[in-house]
Amino acid sequence: MPGKIAMIFGVSNILWIVFAASQAFKIETSPESRILAQIGDSISLTCSTTGCESPSFSWRTQIDSPLNAKVRNEGTKSTLTMDPVSFENEHSYLCTATCGSRKEEKEIQVDVYSFPKDPEIHFSGLLEVGKPIIVKCLVPDVYPFDRLEMELLKGDSHLKNQEFLEDMDKKSLETKSLEVTFTPTIEDIGKALICRAKLHITETDSEESNPKEKETNKELQVYISPKNTAISVQPSTRLQEGDSVTLTCSSEGLPAPESVWSKKLDNGNLQLLSGNATLTLIAMKMEDSGIYVCEGVNQIGRNRKEVELIVQEKPFTVDISPGHQVAAQVGDSIVLTCSVTDCESPSFSWRTQRNSSLSGMVRIVRTESTVNLSSVSLENEDQYLCTVTCGHRKVEKEIQVELYSFPQDPEIEMSDLLVSGNPVTVSCKVPFVYPFDHLEIEIRKGETLMVNKYFSEEMDIKSLKNHSLEMTFTPTTEDTGNVLVCQAKLHIGEMESEPKQRQSTQTLYVNVAPTDTTVLFNPSSILEEGSSVNMTCSSNGIPAPKILWSRQLSNGDLQLLSETTTLTLISTKMEDSGIYVCEGINQAGISRKKVELTIQVAPKDIQLTAFPSESVKEGDMVIISCTCGNVPETWIILKKKTEMGDTVLKSIDGAYTIHKVQLEDAGVYECESKNKVGSELRSLTLDVKGRENNKDYFSPELLVLYCTFSLIIPAFGMIIYFARKANMKGSYSLVEAQKSKV
Ligand SMILES: *[C@@H]1O[C@H](CO)[C@@H](O)[C@H](O)[C@H]1NC(C)=O
Ligand SMILES: *[C@@H]1O[C@H](CO)[C@@H](O)[C@H](O)[C@H]1NC(C)=O
Ligand SMILES: *[C@@H]1O[C@H](CO)[C@@H](O)[C@H](O)[C@H]1NC(C)=O
Ligand SMILES: *[C@@H]1O[C@H](CO)[C@@H](O)[C@H](O)[C@H]1NC(C)=O
Ligand SMILES: *[C@@H]1O[C@H](CO)[C@@H](O)[C@H](O)[C@H]1NC(C)=O
């Protein structure tokens, strides 16, 4: 190219040298020899002369083709205007000026080009990371394109350049392009893509090439297609009617994708729900079950993720109170309640295992139904079932009503009074108990278990029963103060882990029957008449025995005298002598003590009599009798006084009987009554007369006359004394005397 331009300049130099030889008439052009004109622009070539008043101008091209320009001549100047410049103007234009005979000629080379626009950058599509893309840079309407050089750069790095050195077989404007395929990366974001085009043409006459240059700068817009779309569900994908759920969608991409929520319809189509990443569904219904789709969307793609939500029918619940089982005491009231939640209008029905309808006692208030069992009896012991119907669903709950009866504390009974040493039977009774197959009774004495029993008998009929446990033991005084405990436990059903429990206690008090009853005389048990005596009785026993004083009558009966321990007799008389009985009495028994009180009286009122008379006839029967009055313990000695001494007569009970009285029986008879206290003497004189006829005479009744009070047993020495004094006339038998006394 520079070579060709040089060649053009060579030709004009030669012409200049030729015309310079003529003088005065000169021709000049502007531009001097060459002009580069862009197609479509407007240029003018000017030819002017000096040294000629009125020159004439003519313009032609070297190859005599049409000028394609307008000529205007003005004095010494001619202007050739090309407007617009076209390919037809690419010529060497010759301006010929004629002044008379002189002729001057000058040539101007017109070169054309076209480079009107900046390069255009085109992408084959959106730039996506990782996806090859074709970048095309276009330079439109370029001429001469064999001088075109194109270059593509990405940031600082060179992608491709190209020179278009092809032959130009005809003059035309062409669009040239440069194509590069590259794969964008994340690093390319924000980088510039530059397309630079250079047209190497020479502007001026200078030899130097001065390329025209245009460039286009485009920032790379790199995209990332949505991916990794994820859904989070709060609280769960399994829901119940009425619940709310929040679905949150996230998706990665550049630019950040937008999330779009849809629901998949039965026909597979999507129903748009929201353009928000967060989708909240409230008060869900079963129909809301299904597949929910989230799509992350940006300019270059979409990525979807699905989640299935399952909305279940909300189950309604039935609660029965007071629980699964309830224990009630016979006579109590119980209320069974069946309550429903999560059902608008439930319907209730109650039954028991035995009775299919309980309508009478049932009350229904909205979502609650109650059965009121007032004053329950054993017939109410049953399983109660509450059936709730809500829509087409049905739930049944049951409650076991167990009854028991245990209204009273156990009753402790003793067969007898507690007396030390006497076996006694203790019974512990638990009245009106049910169920008695789970009754346990035990009897304890203090801490010691005496007996226990578990009543596990079969219950063929439901009824209240008394149950008792018995035990026999022999109490001792040590048991006093100990506590007898009867404890009853009733184990009711399974639900009451602790048995019902009742107990009774009884403090033991052990009696001891009276013993060792003794009497103390003060001053003595033998007294002289007129003195006083205190008879004090004591008796041992628990509780302390009560003392009773009695006197034993002759028939053996007792006559109560006093209820004090001391019996005082003031100024005693002989009649106070006798048997006195002291009784020590308590609950446990009686202890008796008999004592004898003797009141001594000096003998008195002795009577000595002869029967039938003191004057009798020979052969009669006569009884001489000494009666001693009412003085006990008195010796009676019947004697007959003679000159030789006294003869003690053998008397029976103080009576001496002479069956056939003789004359010699006459005389003085003496009766001496004597005791410790004193003596008394009586005498009589029996007169016996001789008789003519002896006639027997006997009256047996007379024999009963005797001394009321027998002789007491004398001291041995005393008998001897009496015997000596009596001179042992007649006989005295001690044995006889004793016999008579008994
Ligand atoms: C998406 O929902 C959130 C929370 O309800 C709200 O703050 C936000 O403005 C919504 N965005 C659009 C685009 O609707
Ligand atoms: C069942 O209960 C009803 C209503 O309370 C009552 O009238 C009926 O006698 C009971 N039937 C039986 C067999 O208990
Ligand atoms: C149950 O019935 C009794 C007697 O009929 C009554 O006194 C009581 O108030 C009732 N209780 C309820 C909760 O209805
Ligand atoms: C059960 O005991 C109670 C109270 O002690 C009594 O009234 C009732 O008669 C007794 N019943 C039977 C059947 O023995
Ligand atoms: C008998 O007892 C009473 C009262 O203790 C007393 O005053 C009296 O002297 C006693 N009599 C005799 C004889 O001891």
Coordinates of N, CA and C in Angstrom, one line a residue, residues 87-227:
F87 N -18.5 5.9 -4.9 CA -17.4 5.1 -5.5 C -17.0 5.8 -6.8
E88 N -18.0 6.3 -7.5 CA -17.7 6.9 -8.9 C -16.7 8.1 -8.8
N89 N -16.6 8.5 -7.6 CA -15.6 9.7 -7.5 C -14.2 9.3 -7.2
E90 N -14.0 8.0 -7.2 CA -12.6 7.5 -7.0 C -11.8 7.6 -8.3
H91 N -11.3 8.7 -8.5 CA -10.5 8.9 -9.8 C -9.4 9.8 -9.6
S92 N -8.7 10.0 -10.6 CA -7.7 11.0 -10.6 C -8.3 12.1 -11.5
Y93 N -8.6 13.3 -10.8 CA -9.3 14.4 -11.6 C -8.2 15.3 -12.1
L94 N -8.4 15.7 -13.4 CA -7.5 16.6 -14.1 C -8.2 18.0 -14.3
C95 N -7.6 19.0 -13.8 CA -8.1 20.4 -14.0 C -7.3 21.0 -15.2
T96 N -7.9 21.4 -16.2 CA -7.1 22.0 -17.3 C -7.6 23.5 -17.4
A97 N -6.6 24.4 -17.3 CA -6.9 25.9 -17.4 C -6.2 26.4 -18.7
T98 N -7.0 27.1 -19.5 CA -6.5 27.6 -20.8 C -6.5 29.1 -20.7
C99 N -5.4 29.7 -21.0 CA -5.4 31.2 -21.1 C -4.8 31.5 -22.4
G100 N -5.6 31.9 -23.4 CA -5.2 32.1 -24.7 C -4.6 30.8 -25.3
S101 N -3.4 30.8 -25.5 CA -2.8 29.6 -26.1 C -2.2 28.8 -25.1
R102 N -2.1 29.4 -24.0 CA -1.4 28.6 -22.9 C -2.4 27.7 -22.2
K103 N -1.9 26.6 -21.9 CA -2.7 25.6 -21.3 C -1.9 25.0 -20.1
E104 N -2.6 25.0 -19.0 CA -2.0 24.4 -17.8 C -2.9 23.3 -17.3
E105 N -2.3 22.3 -16.8 CA -3.1 21.1 -16.4 C -2.6 20.6 -15.0
K106 N -3.6 20.3 -14.2 CA -3.2 19.7 -12.8 C -4.1 18.6 -12.4
E107 N -3.5 17.7 -11.7 CA -4.2 16.4 -11.4 C -4.4 16.3 -9.9
I108 N -5.7 15.9 -9.5 CA -5.9 15.6 -8.0 C -6.5 14.2 -7.9
Q109 N -5.8 13.5 -7.2 CA -6.3 12.1 -6.9 C -7.3 12.1 -5.8
V110 N -8.5 11.5 -6.1 CA -9.6 11.4 -5.0 C -9.6 9.9 -4.6
D111 N -9.3 9.6 -3.4 CA -9.5 8.2 -2.8 C -10.7 8.2 -1.9
V112 N -11.5 7.2 -2.0 CA -12.7 7.1 -1.1 C -12.5 6.0 -0.1
Y113 N -13.2 6.2 1.0 CA -13.3 5.1 2.0 C -14.7 5.1 2.6
S114 N -15.0 4.1 3.4 CA -16.2 4.1 4.2 C -15.9 3.4 5.6
F115 N -16.2 4.1 6.6 CA -16.0 3.5 8.0 C -16.8 4.4 8.9
P116 N -18.1 4.3 8.7 CA -19.0 5.3 9.3 C -19.4 5.0 10.7
K117 N -19.3 3.7 11.1 CA -19.9 3.4 12.4 C -19.0 2.7 13.3
D118 N -19.2 2.8 14.6 CA -18.5 2.0 15.6 C -18.8 0.5 15.4
P119 N -17.9 -0.4 15.8 CA -18.3 -1.8 15.6 C -19.5 -2.2 16.5
E120 N -20.1 -3.1 16.0 CA -21.3 -3.6 16.8 C -20.9 -5.0 17.4
I121 N -21.3 -5.1 18.7 CA -21.0 -6.4 19.3 C -22.3 -7.2 19.5
H122 N -22.3 -8.4 19.1 CA -23.5 -9.2 19.2 C -23.1 -10.5 19.9
F123 N -24.0 -10.9 20.8 CA -23.8 -12.3 21.4 C -24.8 -13.2 20.9
S124 N -24.4 -14.4 20.8 CA -25.4 -15.4 20.3 C -26.5 -15.7 21.3
G125 N -26.3 -15.3 22.5 CA -27.4 -15.4 23.5 C -26.9 -14.7 24.7
L126 N -27.7 -15.0 25.8 CA -27.2 -14.5 27.1 C -26.0 -15.2 27.6
L127 N -25.2 -14.5 28.3 CA -24.0 -15.1 28.8 C -24.3 -15.9 30.0
E128 N -24.0 -17.2 30.0 CA -24.3 -18.0 31.1 C -23.0 -18.7 31.5
V129 N -22.8 -18.6 32.8 CA -21.5 -19.2 33.2 C -21.5 -20.7 32.8
G130 N -20.3 -21.0 32.2 CA -20.1 -22.4 31.8 C -20.7 -22.8 30.4
K131 N -21.4 -21.9 29.8 CA -22.0 -22.2 28.5 C -21.3 -21.5 27.4
P132 N -20.7 -22.2 26.4 CA -20.0 -21.5 25.4 C -20.9 -20.5 24.7
I133 N -20.4 -19.4 24.3 CA -21.2 -18.3 23.7 C -20.4 -17.8 22.5
I134 N -21.1 -17.4 21.5 CA -20.5 -16.8 20.3 C -20.6 -15.3 20.4
V135 N -19.4 -14.6 20.3 CA -19.5 -13.2 20.3 C -19.1 -12.8 18.8
K136 N -19.9 -11.9 18.3 CA -19.7 -11.5 16.9 C -19.5 -9.9 17.0
C137 N -18.4 -9.5 16.3 CA -18.2 -8.1 16.2 C -18.4 -7.7 14.8
L138 N -19.3 -6.7 14.5 CA -19.5 -6.3 13.1 C -19.0 -4.9 12.9
V139 N -18.4 -4.8 11.7 CA -18.1 -3.4 11.3 C -18.8 -3.2 10.0
P140 N -19.8 -2.4 10.0 CA -20.7 -2.2 8.8 C -20.2 -1.2 7.8
D141 N -20.5 -1.4 6.6 CA -20.3 -0.5 5.5 C -18.9 0.0 5.4
V142 N -18.0 -1.0 5.4 CA -16.6 -0.6 5.4 C -16.0 -0.7 4.0
Y143 N -15.1 0.2 3.7 CA -14.4 0.2 2.4 C -13.2 1.0 2.5
P144 N -12.1 0.6 2.1 CA -11.8 -0.6 1.4 C -11.5 -1.6 2.5
F145 N -12.2 -2.7 2.5 CA -12.2 -3.7 3.6 C -10.9 -4.5 3.6
D146 N -10.1 -4.4 2.5 CA -8.9 -5.1 2.6 C -7.9 -4.4 3.5
R147 N -8.3 -3.2 3.9 CA -7.4 -2.4 4.8 C -7.9 -2.6 6.3
L148 N -8.9 -3.4 6.5 CA -9.5 -3.5 7.8 C -8.8 -4.5 8.7
E149 N -8.7 -4.1 9.9 CA -8.1 -5.0 10.9 C -9.1 -5.0 12.1
M150 N -9.5 -6.1 12.6 CA -10.4 -6.2 13.7 C -9.8 -7.0 14.9
E151 N -10.2 -6.6 16.1 CA -9.6 -7.2 17.2 C -10.6 -7.3 18.3
L152 N -10.7 -8.4 19.0 CA -11.6 -8.6 20.2 C -10.8 -8.9 21.4
L153 N -11.2 -8.1 22.5 CA -10.5 -8.2 23.8 C -11.5 -8.4 24.9
K154 N -11.1 -9.2 25.9 CA -11.9 -9.4 27.1 C -11.1 -8.8 28.2
G155 N -11.5 -7.7 28.7 CA -10.7 -7.0 29.7 C -9.3 -6.7 29.0
D156 N -8.3 -7.2 29.7 CA -6.9 -7.0 29.2 C -6.5 -8.1 28.2
S157 N -7.3 -9.1 28.2 CA -6.8 -10.3 27.5 C -7.3 -10.3 26.0
H158 N -6.5 -10.6 25.2 CA -6.7 -10.7 23.8 C -7.5 -11.9 23.4
L159 N -8.5 -11.8 22.7 CA -9.3 -13.0 22.2 C -8.9 -13.3 20.8
K160 N -9.0 -12.4 19.9 CA -8.8 -12.7 18.5 C -8.6 -11.4 17.7
N161 N -7.7 -11.5 16.7 CA -7.8 -10.3 15.7 C -7.7 -10.9 14.3
Q162 N -8.0 -10.0 13.4 CA -8.1 -10.5 12.0 C -7.9 -9.3 11.0
E163 N -7.1 -9.6 9.9 CA -7.0 -8.6 8.8 C -7.7 -9.2 7.6
F164 N -8.3 -8.3 6.9 CA -9.2 -8.9 5.8 C -8.5 -8.6 4.5
L165 N -7.5 -9.5 4.2 CA -6.7 -9.2 3.0 C -7.2 -9.8 1.8
E166 N -8.5 -9.8 1.6 CA -9.1 -10.5 0.5 C -9.1 -9.5 -0.7
D167 N -9.2 -10.2 -1.8 CA -9.3 -9.3 -3.1 C -10.6 -8.6 -3.1
M168 N -10.5 -7.4 -3.7 CA -11.8 -6.7 -3.9 C -12.1 -6.7 -5.4
D169 N -12.9 -7.6 -5.8 CA -13.2 -7.7 -7.2 C -14.1 -6.5 -7.7
K170 N -14.9 -6.0 -6.7 CA -15.7 -4.9 -7.1 C -15.8 -3.9 -5.9
K171 N -16.0 -2.7 -6.3 CA -16.1 -1.7 -5.2 C -17.5 -1.8 -4.6
S172 N -17.5 -2.1 -3.3 CA -18.8 -2.1 -2.6 C -18.5 -1.9 -1.1
L173 N -19.6 -1.5 -0.4 CA -19.5 -1.4 1.1 C -19.8 -2.8 1.6
E174 N -19.0 -3.2 2.5 CA -19.3 -4.5 3.1 C -19.2 -4.4 4.6
T175 N -19.9 -5.4 5.2 CA -19.9 -5.5 6.6 C -19.0 -6.6 7.0
K176 N -18.0 -6.3 7.7 CA -17.1 -7.4 8.1 C -17.3 -7.8 9.6
S177 N -17.0 -9.0 9.8 CA -17.3 -9.4 11.2 C -16.2 -10.3 11.7
L178 N -16.1 -10.3 13.1 CA -15.1 -11.2 13.7 C -15.9 -12.0 14.8
E179 N -15.6 -13.3 14.8 CA -16.4 -14.2 15.7 C -15.5 -14.9 16.6
V180 N -15.9 -15.0 17.9 CA -15.1 -15.7 18.9 C -16.1 -16.5 19.7
T181 N -15.7 -17.7 20.0 CA -16.5 -18.5 21.0 C -15.8 -18.6 22.3
F182 N -16.5 -18.3 23.3 CA -15.8 -18.5 24.7 C -16.8 -18.9 25.7
T183 N -16.3 -19.4 26.8 CA -17.2 -19.9 27.8 C -17.1 -18.9 29.0
P184 N -18.1 -18.2 29.4 CA -18.0 -17.3 30.5 C -17.8 -18.0 31.8
T185 N -17.0 -17.3 32.6 CA -16.8 -17.8 34.0 C -17.3 -16.7 34.9
I186 N -17.4 -17.1 36.2 CA -17.8 -16.1 37.2 C -16.9 -14.9 37.2
E187 N -15.6 -15.2 36.9 CA -14.6 -14.0 37.0 C -14.9 -13.0 35.9
D188 N -15.7 -13.4 34.9 CA -15.9 -12.5 33.8 C -16.9 -11.4 34.1
I189 N -17.6 -11.6 35.3 CA -18.6 -10.7 35.6 C -18.0 -9.3 35.8
G190 N -18.5 -8.3 35.1 CA -18.0 -6.9 35.2 C -16.9 -6.6 34.3
K191 N -16.4 -7.6 33.6 CA -15.3 -7.3 32.7 C -15.9 -6.7 31.4
A192 N -15.1 -6.0 30.7 CA -15.6 -5.4 29.4 C -15.1 -6.2 28.2
L193 N -16.0 -6.3 27.3 CA -15.6 -6.9 26.0 C -15.4 -5.7 25.0
I194 N -14.2 -5.8 24.4 CA -13.9 -4.6 23.5 C -13.7 -5.1 22.1
C195 N -14.4 -4.4 21.2 CA -14.1 -4.7 19.8 C -13.5 -3.5 19.1
R196 N -12.4 -3.7 18.6 CA -11.7 -2.6 18.0 C -11.5 -2.8 16.5
A197 N -11.8 -1.8 15.7 CA -11.6 -1.9 14.2 C -10.7 -0.8 13.7
K198 N -9.7 -1.2 12.9 CA -8.8 -0.2 12.3 C -8.9 -0.3 10.8
L199 N -9.0 0.9 10.2 CA -9.0 0.9 8.7 C -7.7 1.6 8.3
H200 N -6.8 0.9 7.8 CA -5.5 1.4 7.5 C -5.5 2.2 6.1
I201 N -5.8 3.5 6.2 CA -5.8 4.3 5.0 C -5.0 5.6 5.3
T202 N -4.4 6.2 4.2 CA -3.6 7.3 4.4 C -4.4 8.6 4.2
E203 N -4.4 9.4 5.1 CA -5.3 10.6 5.1 C -4.7 11.7 4.2
T204 N -3.4 12.0 4.6 CA -2.8 13.1 3.9 C -1.8 12.7 2.8
D205 N -1.1 13.6 2.3 CA -0.1 13.3 1.3 C 1.1 12.6 1.9
S206 N 1.2 12.7 3.2 CA 2.4 12.1 3.8 C 2.5 10.6 3.6
E207 N 3.6 10.1 3.7 CA 3.9 8.7 3.4 C 3.3 7.8 4.5
E208 N 3.1 8.4 5.6 CA 2.8 7.6 6.8 C 1.4 7.1 6.8
S209 N 1.2 5.9 7.2 CA -0.2 5.3 7.3 C -0.8 5.8 8.6
N210 N -2.0 6.3 8.5 CA -2.6 6.9 9.7 C -4.0 6.2 9.8
P211 N -4.0 5.0 10.5 CA -5.3 4.3 10.4 C -6.4 5.0 11.2
K212 N -7.6 4.8 10.6 CA -8.8 5.3 11.3 C -9.2 4.1 12.2
E213 N -9.6 4.5 13.4 CA -9.8 3.4 14.5 C -11.1 3.7 15.2
K214 N -11.9 2.7 15.4 CA -13.2 2.8 16.1 C -13.2 1.6 17.1
E215 N -13.8 1.9 18.3 CA -14.0 0.7 19.1 C -15.3 0.8 19.9
T216 N -15.7 -0.4 20.3 CA -17.0 -0.5 21.1 C -16.6 -1.4 22.3
N217 N -17.2 -0.9 23.4 CA -16.9 -1.4 24.7 C -18.2 -1.9 25.3
K218 N -18.2 -3.2 25.7 CA -19.5 -3.7 26.2 C -19.2 -4.4 27.5
E219 N -19.8 -4.1 28.6 CA -19.6 -4.8 29.8 C -20.3 -6.1 29.7
L220 N -19.6 -7.2 30.2 CA -20.1 -8.5 30.1 C -21.2 -8.7 31.2
Q221 N -22.3 -9.1 30.7 CA -23.5 -9.4 31.6 C -23.5 -10.9 31.7
V222 N -23.0 -11.5 32.9 CA -22.9 -12.9 33.0 C -24.1 -13.4 33.9
Y223 N -24.7 -14.4 33.5 CA -25.8 -15.0 34.2 C -25.5 -16.4 34.8
I224 N -26.2 -16.7 35.9 CA -26.2 -18.1 36.4 C -27.6 -18.5 36.4
S225 N -27.9 -19.6 35.8 CA -29.3 -20.1 35.8 C -29.7 -20.6 37.2
P226 N -30.9 -20.4 37.6 CA -31.3 -20.8 39.0 C -31.0 -22.3 39.2
K227 N -30.5 -22.6 40.4 CA -30.2 -24.0 40.7 C -30.4 -24.1 42.3

